[in-house]
PDB file of N, CA and C in Angstrom:
ATOM      1  N   MET A   1       1.852   9.607 -40.248  1.00  0.00           N
ATOM      2  CA  MET A   1       1.922   8.116 -40.721  1.00  0.00           C
ATOM      3  C   MET A   1       0.871   7.399 -39.708  1.00  0.00           C
ATOM      4  N   SER A   2       0.101   6.669 -40.623  1.00  0.00           N
ATOM      5  CA  SER A   2      -0.540   5.726 -39.901  1.00  0.00           C
ATOM      6  C   SER A   2      -0.164   4.791 -39.474  1.00  0.00           C
ATOM      7  N   PRO A   3      -0.525   3.782 -38.163  1.00  0.00           N
ATOM      8  CA  PRO A   3       0.095   2.896 -37.624  1.00  0.00           C
ATOM      9  C   PRO A   3       0.165   1.798 -38.882  1.00  0.00           C
ATOM     10  N   ARG A   4       1.046   0.832 -38.521  1.00  0.00           N
ATOM     11  CA  ARG A   4       1.148  -0.483 -39.129  1.00  0.00           C
ATOM     12  C   ARG A   4       0.315  -1.575 -39.110  1.00  0.00           C
ATOM     13  N   ARG A   5       0.025  -2.232 -39.901  1.00  0.00           N
ATOM     14  CA  ARG A   5      -0.747  -3.223 -39.381  1.00  0.00           C
ATOM     15  C   ARG A   5      -0.309  -4.643 -39.567  1.00  0.00           C
ATOM     16  N   ASN A   6      -0.350  -5.130 -38.398  1.00  0.00           N
ATOM     17  CA  ASN A   6      -0.003  -6.760 -38.140  1.00  0.00           C
ATOM     18  C   ASN A   6      -0.962  -7.543 -38.504  1.00  0.00           C
ATOM     19  N   ARG A   7      -2.190  -7.364 -39.116  1.00  0.00           N
ATOM     20  CA  ARG A   7      -3.033  -8.592 -39.582  1.00  0.00           C
ATOM     21  C   ARG A   7      -3.370  -8.048 -40.673  1.00  0.00           C
ATOM     22  N   PRO A   8      -3.543  -9.321 -41.564  1.00  0.00           N
ATOM     23  CA  PRO A   8      -4.114  -9.262 -42.686  1.00  0.00           C
ATOM     24  C   PRO A   8      -5.355  -8.978 -43.153  1.00  0.00           C
ATOM     25  N   ARG A   9      -5.696  -7.908 -44.063  1.00  0.00           N
ATOM     26  CA  ARG A   9      -6.823  -7.454 -44.461  1.00  0.00           C
ATOM     27  C   ARG A   9      -7.961  -8.497 -44.604  1.00  0.00           C
ATOM     28  N   GLY A  10      -9.583  -7.714 -44.461  1.00  0.00           N
ATOM     29  CA  GLY A  10     -10.462  -8.898 -44.793  1.00  0.00           C
ATOM     30  C   GLY A  10     -10.591  -9.842 -43.458  1.00  0.00           C
ATOM     31  N   GLY A  11     -12.024 -10.318 -43.252  1.00  0.00           N
ATOM     32  CA  GLY A  11     -12.707 -11.159 -42.660  1.00  0.00           C
ATOM     33  C   GLY A  11     -12.535 -12.706 -42.783  1.00  0.00           C
ATOM     34  N   GLU A  12     -12.343 -12.922 -43.761  1.00  0.00           N
ATOM     35  CA  GLU A  12     -11.903 -14.542 -43.990  1.00  0.00           C
ATOM     36  C   GLU A  12     -10.032 -14.896 -43.776  1.00  0.00           C
ATOM     37  N   LYS A  13     -10.651 -16.064 -43.429  1.00  0.00           N
ATOM     38  CA  LYS A  13      -9.095 -17.123 -43.306  1.00  0.00           C
ATOM     39  C   LYS A  13      -8.714 -17.682 -44.798  1.00  0.00           C
ATOM     40  N   SER A  14      -7.044 -17.187 -44.972  1.00  0.00           N
ATOM     41  CA  SER A  14      -6.680 -17.474 -46.252  1.00  0.00           C
ATOM     42  C   SER A  14      -6.256 -19.214 -45.849  1.00  0.00           C
ATOM     43  N   ALA A  15      -6.320 -20.102 -47.093  1.00  0.00           N
ATOM     44  CA  ALA A  15      -5.971 -21.386 -47.034  1.00  0.00           C
ATOM     45  C   ALA A  15      -4.778 -21.559 -46.500  1.00  0.00           C
ATOM     46  N   GLU A  16      -3.907 -20.900 -46.592  1.00  0.00           N
ATOM     47  CA  GLU A  16      -2.273 -21.235 -46.228  1.00  0.00           C
ATOM     48  C   GLU A  16      -2.301 -21.017 -44.663  1.00  0.00           C
ATOM     49  N   HIS A  17      -3.510 -20.797 -43.940  1.00  0.00           N
ATOM     50  CA  HIS A  17      -3.245 -20.640 -42.276  1.00  0.00           C
ATOM     51  C   HIS A  17      -4.324 -21.955 -41.633  1.00  0.00           C
ATOM     52  N   SER A  18      -4.668 -22.900 -42.722  1.00  0.00           N
ATOM     53  CA  SER A  18      -5.764 -23.641 -42.103  1.00  0.00           C
ATOM     54  C   SER A  18      -4.673 -24.468 -41.540  1.00  0.00           C
ATOM     55  N   PRO A  19      -5.284 -25.511 -40.167  1.00  0.00           N
ATOM     56  CA  PRO A  19      -4.225 -26.427 -39.839  1.00  0.00           C
ATOM     57  C   PRO A  19      -4.039 -27.743 -40.356  1.00  0.00           C
ATOM     58  N   TRP A  20      -4.551 -28.252 -41.234  1.00  0.00           N
ATOM     59  CA  TRP A  20      -4.681 -29.058 -42.100  1.00  0.00           C
ATOM     60  C   TRP A  20      -3.556 -28.852 -43.198  1.00  0.00           C
ATOM     61  N   LEU A  21      -3.831 -27.565 -43.444  1.00  0.00           N
ATOM     62  CA  LEU A  21      -2.743 -27.858 -44.785  1.00  0.00           C
ATOM     63  C   LEU A  21      -1.390 -27.265 -44.185  1.00  0.00           C
ATOM     64  N   SER A  22      -1.135 -26.548 -42.948  1.00  0.00           N
ATOM     65  CA  SER A  22       0.008 -26.436 -42.596  1.00  0.00           C
ATOM     66  C   SER A  22       0.932 -27.690 -42.151  1.00  0.00           C
ATOM     67  N   THR A  23       0.336 -28.485 -42.121  1.00  0.00           N
ATOM     68  CA  THR A  23       1.218 -29.948 -41.660  1.00  0.00           C
ATOM     69  C   THR A  23       1.162 -30.652 -42.901  1.00  0.00           C
ATOM     70  N   GLY A  24       0.765 -30.317 -44.173  1.00  0.00           N
ATOM     71  CA  GLY A  24       1.111 -31.450 -45.336  1.00  0.00           C
ATOM     72  C   GLY A  24      -0.414 -31.855 -45.811  1.00  0.00           C
ATOM     73  N   GLY A  25      -1.506 -31.803 -45.071  1.00  0.00           N
ATOM     74  CA  GLY A  25      -2.641 -31.882 -45.347  1.00  0.00           C
ATOM     75  C   GLY A  25      -2.904 -33.630 -44.992  1.00  0.00           C
ATOM     76  N   GLU A  26      -3.623 -34.421 -45.999  1.00  0.00           N
ATOM     77  CA  GLU A  26      -4.287 -35.517 -45.910  1.00  0.00           C
ATOM     78  C   GLU A  26      -3.585 -36.680 -46.911  1.00  0.00           C
ATOM     79  N   ARG A  27      -3.035 -37.830 -46.542  1.00  0.00           N
ATOM     80  CA  ARG A  27      -2.137 -38.968 -47.175  1.00  0.00           C
ATOM     81  C   ARG A  27      -2.927 -39.833 -47.237  1.00  0.00           C
ATOM     82  N   THR A  28      -2.300 -40.647 -47.924  1.00  0.00           N
ATOM     83  CA  THR A  28      -3.074 -42.245 -48.036  1.00  0.00           C
ATOM     84  C   THR A  28      -1.779 -43.360 -47.521  1.00  0.00           C
ATOM     85  N   GLU A  29      -2.460 -43.977 -46.395  1.00  0.00           N
ATOM     86  CA  GLU A  29      -1.083 -45.044 -46.199  1.00  0.00           C
ATOM     87  C   GLU A  29      -1.983 -46.558 -46.376  1.00  0.00           C
ATOM     88  N   SER A  30      -1.526 -47.693 -46.483  1.00  0.00           N
ATOM     89  CA  SER A  30      -2.105 -49.035 -46.374  1.00  0.00           C
ATOM     90  C   SER A  30      -1.399 -49.739 -45.087  1.00  0.00           C
ATOM     91  N   TRP A  31      -2.461 -50.354 -44.584  1.00  0.00           N
ATOM     92  CA  TRP A  31      -1.978 -51.038 -43.337  1.00  0.00           C
ATOM     93  C   TRP A  31      -3.079 -52.161 -43.239  1.00  0.00           C
ATOM     94  N   GLN A  32      -2.745 -53.032 -43.167  1.00  0.00           N
ATOM     95  CA  GLN A  32      -3.697 -54.460 -42.921  1.00  0.00           C
ATOM     96  C   GLN A  32      -4.029 -54.778 -44.253  1.00  0.00           C
ATOM     97  N   GLY A  33      -3.610 -54.517 -45.283  1.00  0.00           N
ATOM     98  CA  GLY A  33      -4.693 -54.602 -46.596  1.00  0.00           C
ATOM     99  C   GLY A  33      -5.122 -53.601 -47.204  1.00  0.00           C
ATOM    100  N   GLU A  34      -5.642 -52.699 -46.244  1.00  0.00           N
ATOM    101  CA  GLU A  34      -6.611 -51.661 -46.610  1.00  0.00           C
ATOM    102  C   GLU A  34      -5.870 -50.331 -46.739  1.00  0.00           C
ATOM    103  N   GLU A  35      -6.540 -49.102 -47.162  1.00  0.00           N
ATOM    104  CA  GLU A  35      -6.032 -48.083 -47.479  1.00  0.00           C
ATOM    105  C   GLU A  35      -6.927 -47.371 -46.374  1.00  0.00           C
ATOM    106  N   TRP A  36      -6.048 -46.392 -45.561  1.00  0.00           N
ATOM    107  CA  TRP A  36      -6.006 -45.230 -44.690  1.00  0.00           C
ATOM    108  C   TRP A  36      -5.785 -44.166 -44.923  1.00  0.00           C
ATOM    109  N   LEU A  37      -6.960 -43.158 -44.515  1.00  0.00           N
ATOM    110  CA  LEU A  37      -6.629 -41.679 -44.997  1.00  0.00           C
ATOM    111  C   LEU A  37      -5.898 -41.388 -43.651  1.00  0.00           C
ATOM    112  N   VAL A  38      -5.010 -40.812 -43.800  1.00  0.00           N
ATOM    113  CA  VAL A  38      -4.457 -40.086 -42.614  1.00  0.00           C
ATOM    114  C   VAL A  38      -4.245 -38.531 -42.255  1.00  0.00           C
ATOM    115  N   ARG A  39      -4.456 -37.474 -41.568  1.00  0.00           N
ATOM    116  CA  ARG A  39      -4.535 -36.166 -41.699  1.00  0.00           C
ATOM    117  C   ARG A  39      -3.669 -35.459 -40.365  1.00  0.00           C
ATOM    118  N   SER A  40      -2.862 -35.115 -40.103  1.00  0.00           N
ATOM    119  CA  SER A  40      -2.028 -34.665 -39.214  1.00  0.00           C
ATOM    120  C   SER A  40      -2.967 -33.151 -38.586  1.00  0.00           C
ATOM    121  N   VAL A  41      -3.065 -33.135 -36.968  1.00  0.00           N
ATOM    122  CA  VAL A  41      -3.728 -32.253 -36.688  1.00  0.00           C
ATOM    123  C   VAL A  41      -2.913 -31.557 -35.558  1.00  0.00           C
ATOM    124  N   VAL A  42      -2.490 -29.890 -36.133  1.00  0.00           N
ATOM    125  CA  VAL A  42      -1.834 -29.379 -34.974  1.00  0.00           C
ATOM    126  C   VAL A  42      -2.239 -29.123 -33.773  1.00  0.00           C
ATOM    127  N   GLY A  43      -1.767 -29.089 -32.554  1.00  0.00           N
ATOM    128  CA  GLY A  43      -1.909 -28.619 -31.724  1.00  0.00           C
ATOM    129  C   GLY A  43      -3.090 -27.408 -31.252  1.00  0.00           C
ATOM    130  N   SER A  44      -2.769 -26.381 -31.909  1.00  0.00           N
ATOM    131  CA  SER A  44      -3.765 -25.560 -31.943  1.00  0.00           C
ATOM    132  C   SER A  44      -4.999 -25.846 -32.459  1.00  0.00           C
ATOM    133  N   ALA A  45      -5.087 -26.624 -33.379  1.00  0.00           N
ATOM    134  CA  ALA A  45      -6.564 -26.613 -33.671  1.00  0.00           C
ATOM    135  C   ALA A  45      -7.154 -28.124 -33.001  1.00  0.00           C
ATOM    136  N   ALA A  46      -6.802 -28.667 -32.187  1.00  0.00           N
ATOM    137  CA  ALA A  46      -7.028 -29.390 -31.128  1.00  0.00           C
ATOM    138  C   ALA A  46      -7.580 -29.187 -30.082  1.00  0.00           C
ATOM    139  N   GLY A  47      -9.165 -29.024 -30.501  1.00  0.00           N
ATOM    140  CA  GLY A  47      -9.898 -28.513 -28.834  1.00  0.00           C
ATOM    141  C   GLY A  47     -10.649 -29.582 -28.228  1.00  0.00           C
ATOM    142  N   LYS A  48     -10.478 -30.553 -28.355  1.00  0.00           N
ATOM    143  CA  LYS A  48     -11.366 -31.568 -27.090  1.00  0.00           C
ATOM    144  C   LYS A  48     -10.529 -32.536 -27.207  1.00  0.00           C
ATOM    145  N   TYR A  49     -10.921 -33.423 -26.158  1.00  0.00           N
ATOM    146  CA  TYR A  49     -10.470 -34.670 -25.675  1.00  0.00           C
ATOM    147  C   TYR A  49     -10.593 -35.962 -26.613  1.00  0.00           C
ATOM    148  N   TYR A  50      -9.646 -36.614 -27.131  1.00  0.00           N
ATOM    149  CA  TYR A  50     -10.242 -37.633 -27.569  1.00  0.00           C
ATOM    150  C   TYR A  50      -9.285 -39.125 -26.878  1.00  0.00           C
ATOM    151  N   ARG A  51      -9.768 -40.172 -27.327  1.00  0.00           N
ATOM    152  CA  ARG A  51      -9.066 -41.206 -26.814  1.00  0.00           C
ATOM    153  C   ARG A  51      -8.608 -42.202 -28.218  1.00  0.00           C
ATOM    154  N   CYS A  52      -7.325 -42.432 -27.742  1.00  0.00           N
ATOM    155  CA  CYS A  52      -6.165 -42.833 -29.007  1.00  0.00           C
ATOM    156  C   CYS A  52      -6.201 -44.780 -28.641  1.00  0.00           C
ATOM    157  N   PRO A  53      -7.250 -45.111 -30.199  1.00  0.00           N
ATOM    158  CA  PRO A  53      -7.119 -46.676 -29.636  1.00  0.00           C
ATOM    159  C   PRO A  53      -6.175 -47.275 -29.674  1.00  0.00           C
ATOM    160  N   GLY A  54      -4.585 -46.362 -30.022  1.00  0.00           N
ATOM    161  CA  GLY A  54      -3.303 -47.560 -29.888  1.00  0.00           C
ATOM    162  C   GLY A  54      -3.089 -47.978 -28.593  1.00  0.00           C
ATOM    163  N   CYS A  55      -3.343 -46.770 -27.552  1.00  0.00           N
ATOM    164  CA  CYS A  55      -2.903 -46.748 -25.948  1.00  0.00           C
ATOM    165  C   CYS A  55      -3.775 -47.001 -25.028  1.00  0.00           C
ATOM    166  N   ASP A  56      -5.302 -46.411 -25.654  1.00  0.00           N
ATOM    167  CA  ASP A  56      -6.142 -46.309 -24.936  1.00  0.00           C
ATOM    168  C   ASP A  56      -6.367 -45.392 -24.002  1.00  0.00           C
ATOM    169  N   GLN A  57      -5.441 -44.239 -24.255  1.00  0.00           N
ATOM    170  CA  GLN A  57      -5.178 -42.688 -23.071  1.00  0.00           C
ATOM    171  C   GLN A  57      -5.565 -41.882 -23.661  1.00  0.00           C
ATOM    172  N   GLU A  58      -6.093 -40.866 -23.447  1.00  0.00           N
ATOM    173  CA  GLU A  58      -6.869 -39.584 -23.548  1.00  0.00           C
ATOM    174  C   GLU A  58      -5.667 -38.461 -24.448  1.00  0.00           C
ATOM    175  N   ILE A  59      -6.038 -37.748 -25.588  1.00  0.00           N
ATOM    176  CA  ILE A  59      -5.278 -37.089 -26.115  1.00  0.00           C
ATOM    177  C   ILE A  59      -5.814 -35.794 -25.675  1.00  0.00           C
ATOM    178  N   PRO A  60      -5.229 -34.941 -24.699  1.00  0.00           N
ATOM    179  CA  PRO A  60      -5.978 -33.565 -24.145  1.00  0.00           C
ATOM    180  C   PRO A  60      -5.661 -32.317 -25.305  1.00  0.00           C
ATOM    181  N   PRO A  61      -6.547 -31.730 -25.330  1.00  0.00           N
ATOM    182  CA  PRO A  61      -6.696 -30.497 -26.126  1.00  0.00           C
ATOM    183  C   PRO A  61      -5.261 -29.728 -25.882  1.00  0.00           C
ATOM    184  N   GLY A  62      -5.037 -29.164 -27.616  1.00  0.00           N
ATOM    185  CA  GLY A  62      -3.659 -28.671 -27.665  1.00  0.00           C
ATOM    186  C   GLY A  62      -2.432 -29.551 -27.949  1.00  0.00           C
ATOM    187  N   VAL A  63      -2.866 -31.062 -28.278  1.00  0.00           N
ATOM    188  CA  VAL A  63      -1.586 -31.871 -28.512  1.00  0.00           C
ATOM    189  C   VAL A  63      -1.756 -32.192 -29.504  1.00  0.00           C
ATOM    190  N   GLY A  64      -1.039 -31.832 -30.618  1.00  0.00           N
ATOM    191  CA  GLY A  64      -0.735 -32.464 -32.124  1.00  0.00           C
ATOM    192  C   GLY A  64      -0.958 -33.894 -31.842  1.00  0.00           C
ATOM    193  N   HIS A  65      -1.946 -34.499 -32.840  1.00  0.00           N
ATOM    194  CA  HIS A  65      -1.859 -35.856 -33.267  1.00  0.00           C
ATOM    195  C   HIS A  65      -2.598 -36.112 -34.859  1.00  0.00           C
ATOM    196  N   LEU A  66      -2.687 -37.753 -34.820  1.00  0.00           N
ATOM    197  CA  LEU A  66      -3.257 -37.637 -36.279  1.00  0.00           C
ATOM    198  C   LEU A  66      -4.611 -38.492 -35.860  1.00  0.00           C
ATOM    199  N   VAL A  67      -5.413 -38.107 -37.192  1.00  0.00           N
ATOM    200  CA  VAL A  67      -6.937 -38.692 -37.414  1.00  0.00           C
ATOM    201  C   VAL A  67      -7.070 -39.594 -38.645  1.00  0.00           C
ATOM    202  N   ALA A  68      -7.107 -40.865 -38.537  1.00  0.00           N
ATOM    203  CA  ALA A  68      -7.178 -41.872 -39.321  1.00  0.00           C
ATOM    204  C   ALA A  68      -8.327 -42.431 -39.550  1.00  0.00           C
ATOM    205  N   TRP A  69      -8.753 -43.080 -40.985  1.00  0.00           N
ATOM    206  CA  TRP A  69      -9.849 -43.522 -41.072  1.00  0.00           C
ATOM    207  C   TRP A  69     -10.040 -44.315 -42.752  1.00  0.00           C
ATOM    208  N   GLN A  70     -10.406 -45.423 -42.491  1.00  0.00           N
ATOM    209  CA  GLN A  70     -10.370 -46.450 -43.774  1.00  0.00           C
ATOM    210  C   GLN A  70     -11.196 -45.391 -44.608  1.00  0.00           C
ATOM    211  N   SER A  71     -10.178 -45.639 -46.231  1.00  0.00           N
ATOM    212  CA  SER A  71     -10.594 -44.979 -47.266  1.00  0.00           C
ATOM    213  C   SER A  71     -12.332 -45.207 -47.546  1.00  0.00           C
ATOM    214  N   TYR A  72     -12.814 -46.001 -47.347  1.00  0.00           N
ATOM    215  CA  TYR A  72     -14.232 -46.285 -48.039  1.00  0.00           C
ATOM    216  C   TYR A  72     -15.209 -45.767 -46.639  1.00  0.00           C
ATOM    217  N   ALA A  73     -14.742 -45.878 -45.753  1.00  0.00           N
ATOM    218  CA  ALA A  73     -15.423 -45.050 -44.409  1.00  0.00           C
ATOM    219  C   ALA A  73     -15.896 -43.883 -44.121  1.00  0.00           C
ATOM    220  N   GLY A  74     -16.874 -43.182 -43.830  1.00  0.00           N
ATOM    221  CA  GLY A  74     -17.551 -41.770 -43.263  1.00  0.00           C
ATOM    222  C   GLY A  74     -16.563 -41.428 -42.316  1.00  0.00           C
ATOM    223  N   VAL A  75     -17.450 -40.123 -42.211  1.00  0.00           N
ATOM    224  CA  VAL A  75     -16.313 -39.282 -41.098  1.00  0.00           C
ATOM    225  C   VAL A  75     -16.855 -39.744 -39.382  1.00  0.00           C
ATOM    226  N   ASP A  76     -17.709 -40.284 -39.481  1.00  0.00           N
ATOM    227  CA  ASP A  76     -18.103 -40.970 -37.860  1.00  0.00           C
ATOM    228  C   ASP A  76     -16.961 -42.235 -37.792  1.00  0.00           C
ATOM    229  N   ASP A  77     -16.250 -42.901 -38.845  1.00  0.00           N
ATOM    230  CA  ASP A  77     -15.494 -43.885 -38.490  1.00  0.00           C
ATOM    231  C   ASP A  77     -13.969 -43.126 -38.272  1.00  0.00           C
ATOM    232  N   ARG A  78     -13.818 -42.022 -38.091  1.00  0.00           N
ATOM    233  CA  ARG A  78     -12.588 -41.105 -38.018  1.00  0.00           C
ATOM    234  C   ARG A  78     -11.875 -42.283 -36.605  1.00  0.00           C
ATOM    235  N   ARG A  79     -10.324 -41.881 -36.392  1.00  0.00           N
ATOM    236  CA  ARG A  79     -10.273 -42.185 -34.483  1.00  0.00           C
ATOM    237  C   ARG A  79      -8.851 -41.345 -35.179  1.00  0.00           C
ATOM    238  N   HIS A  80      -8.570 -40.842 -33.715  1.00  0.00           N
ATOM    239  CA  HIS A  80      -7.502 -39.839 -33.388  1.00  0.00           C
ATOM    240  C   HIS A  80      -6.459 -40.719 -32.674  1.00  0.00           C
ATOM    241  N   TRP A  81      -5.346 -40.430 -33.149  1.00  0.00           N
ATOM    242  CA  TRP A  81      -4.137 -41.315 -32.670  1.00  0.00           C
ATOM    243  C   TRP A  81      -3.200 -40.530 -32.013  1.00  0.00           C
ATOM    244  N   HIS A  82      -2.270 -40.924 -31.209  1.00  0.00           N
ATOM    245  CA  HIS A  82      -0.777 -40.000 -30.947  1.00  0.00           C
ATOM    246  C   HIS A  82      -0.004 -40.573 -31.921  1.00  0.00           C
ATOM    247  N   ARG A  83       1.000 -39.602 -32.722  1.00  0.00           N
ATOM    248  CA  ARG A  83       1.654 -40.159 -33.799  1.00  0.00           C
ATOM    249  C   ARG A  83       2.475 -41.051 -33.185  1.00  0.00           C
ATOM    250  N   GLY A  84       2.992 -41.265 -32.071  1.00  0.00           N
ATOM    251  CA  GLY A  84       3.775 -42.451 -31.954  1.00  0.00           C
ATOM    252  C   GLY A  84       2.982 -44.081 -31.885  1.00  0.00           C
ATOM    253  N   CYS A  85       1.660 -44.009 -31.587  1.00  0.00           N
ATOM    254  CA  CYS A  85       1.077 -44.673 -31.465  1.00  0.00           C
ATOM    255  C   CYS A  85       0.729 -45.152 -32.991  1.00  0.00           C
ATOM    256  N   TRP A  86       0.383 -44.130 -33.623  1.00  0.00           N
ATOM    257  CA  TRP A  86       0.258 -44.702 -35.155  1.00  0.00           C
ATOM    258  C   TRP A  86       1.492 -45.664 -35.936  1.00  0.00           C
ATOM    259  N   ASN A  87       2.500 -44.871 -35.293  1.00  0.00           N
ATOM    260  CA  ASN A  87       3.633 -45.466 -36.170  1.00  0.00           C
ATOM    261  C   ASN A  87       4.156 -46.812 -35.477  1.00  0.00           C
ATOM    262  N   ALA A  88       3.636 -47.089 -34.399  1.00  0.00           N
ATOM    263  CA  ALA A  88       3.960 -48.212 -33.898  1.00  0.00           C
ATOM    264  C   ALA A  88       2.761 -49.544 -33.628  1.00  0.00           C
ATOM    265  N   ARG A  89       1.614 -48.803 -34.567  1.00  0.00           N
ATOM    266  CA  ARG A  89       0.401 -49.650 -34.557  1.00  0.00           C
ATOM    267  C   ARG A  89       0.421 -51.449 -34.940  1.00  0.00           C
ATOM    268  N   ASP A  90       1.986 -51.643 -35.550  1.00  0.00           N
ATOM    269  CA  ASP A  90       1.832 -53.017 -35.952  1.00  0.00           C
ATOM    270  C   ASP A  90       2.588 -53.848 -34.650  1.00  0.00           C
ATOM    271  N   ARG A  91       3.152 -53.169 -33.952  1.00  0.00           N
ATOM    272  CA  ARG A  91       3.909 -54.066 -32.526  1.00  0.00           C
ATOM    273  C   ARG A  91       2.874 -53.959 -31.667  1.00  0.00           C
ATOM    274  N   ARG A  92       1.701 -53.181 -32.076  1.00  0.00           N
ATOM    275  CA  ARG A  92       1.024 -53.079 -30.312  1.00  0.00           C
ATOM    276  C   ARG A  92       0.131 -54.419 -30.386  1.00  0.00           C
ATOM    277  N   SER A  93      -0.538 -54.851 -29.394  1.00  0.00           N
ATOM    278  CA  SER A  93      -1.453 -55.903 -29.129  1.00  0.00           C
ATOM    279  C   SER A  93      -2.896 -55.473 -29.587  1.00  0.00           C
ATOM    280  N   ALA A  94      -3.968 -55.945 -29.979  1.00  0.00           N
ATOM    281  CA  ALA A  94      -5.274 -55.786 -29.973  1.00  0.00           C
ATOM    282  C   ALA A  94      -5.829 -55.820 -28.865  1.00  0.00           C
ATOM    283  N   LYS A  95      -5.638 -56.766 -28.182  1.00  0.00           N
ATOM    284  CA  LYS A  95      -6.138 -56.802 -26.615  1.00  0.00           C
ATOM    285  C   LYS A  95      -5.888 -56.171 -25.820  1.00  0.00           C
ATOM    286  N   LEU A  96      -6.380 -54.762 -25.848  1.00  0.00           N
ATOM    287  CA  LEU A  96      -6.251 -53.656 -24.619  1.00  0.00           C
ATOM    288  C   LEU A  96      -6.886 -54.320 -23.151  1.00  0.00           C
ATOM    289  N   GLN A  97      -6.426 -53.779 -22.417  1.00  0.00           N
ATOM    290  CA  GLN A  97      -6.970 -54.954 -20.643  1.00  0.00           C
ATOM    291  C   GLN A  97      -7.640 -52.896 -20.186  1.00  0.00           C
ATOM    292  N   ARG A  98      -8.817 -53.116 -20.324  1.00  0.00           N
ATOM    293  CA  ARG A  98      -9.076 -51.812 -19.504  1.00  0.00           C
ATOM    294  C   ARG A  98      -9.602 -52.491 -18.046  1.00  0.00           C
ATOM    295  N   SER A  99      -9.474 -51.015 -17.020  1.00  0.00           N
ATOM    296  CA  SER A  99     -10.409 -51.392 -15.623  1.00  0.00           C
ATOM    297  C   SER A  99     -11.543 -51.503 -15.860  1.00  0.00           C
ATOM    298  N   ARG A 100     -12.303 -51.591 -14.551  1.00  0.00           N
ATOM    299  CA  ARG A 100     -13.875 -51.794 -15.098  1.00  0.00           C
ATOM    300  C   ARG A 100     -14.116 -50.903 -15.054  1.00  0.00           C
ATOM    301  N   ASN A 101     -13.883 -49.513 -14.541  1.00  0.00           N
ATOM    302  CA  ASN A 101     -14.563 -48.735 -14.205  1.00  0.00           C
ATOM    303  C   ASN A 101     -13.980 -47.374 -15.555  1.00  0.00           C
ATOM    304  N   ALA A 102     -13.279 -47.639 -16.301  1.00  0.00           N
ATOM    305  CA  ALA A 102     -12.948 -47.284 -17.809  1.00  0.00           C
ATOM    306  C   ALA A 102     -13.854 -46.618 -18.666  1.00  0.00           C
ATOM    307  N   PRO A 103     -13.860 -45.589 -18.794  1.00  0.00           N
ATOM    308  CA  PRO A 103     -15.071 -45.223 -19.651  1.00  0.00           C
ATOM    309  C   PRO A 103     -14.632 -45.690 -21.229  1.00  0.00           C
ATOM    310  N   ARG A 104     -16.040 -46.197 -22.085  1.00  0.00           N
ATOM    311  CA  ARG A 104     -15.494 -46.670 -23.258  1.00  0.00           C
ATOM    312  C   ARG A 104     -16.137 -45.701 -24.514  1.00  0.00           C
ATOM    313  N   TYR A 105     -14.972 -45.171 -24.895  1.00  0.00           N
ATOM    314  CA  TYR A 105     -15.368 -44.359 -26.174  1.00  0.00           C
ATOM    315  C   TYR A 105     -15.613 -45.125 -27.431  1.00  0.00           C
TER     316      TYR A 105
END
């Protein structure tokens, strides 16, 4: 008897293992009169540090979050948000106060 295979055959990853599709993919939301594309990122797909524009705190690697950008903008205008910050974006002040030596991302 041959040993059991726990991994799928073939070198390619199937679409069902994609981190974007496993959380529902991309959706469109309206905010401040504009259309925004919002995509969920699972923790295993987050490999870098990002700065959340909602709270100005870092999102460390391995933490699930959202990526949002305006529908007419390019990929350079994507912003990574904590899920809670994105949900509370209407209740947050636009005037964030940073310390003098805080990095500007």
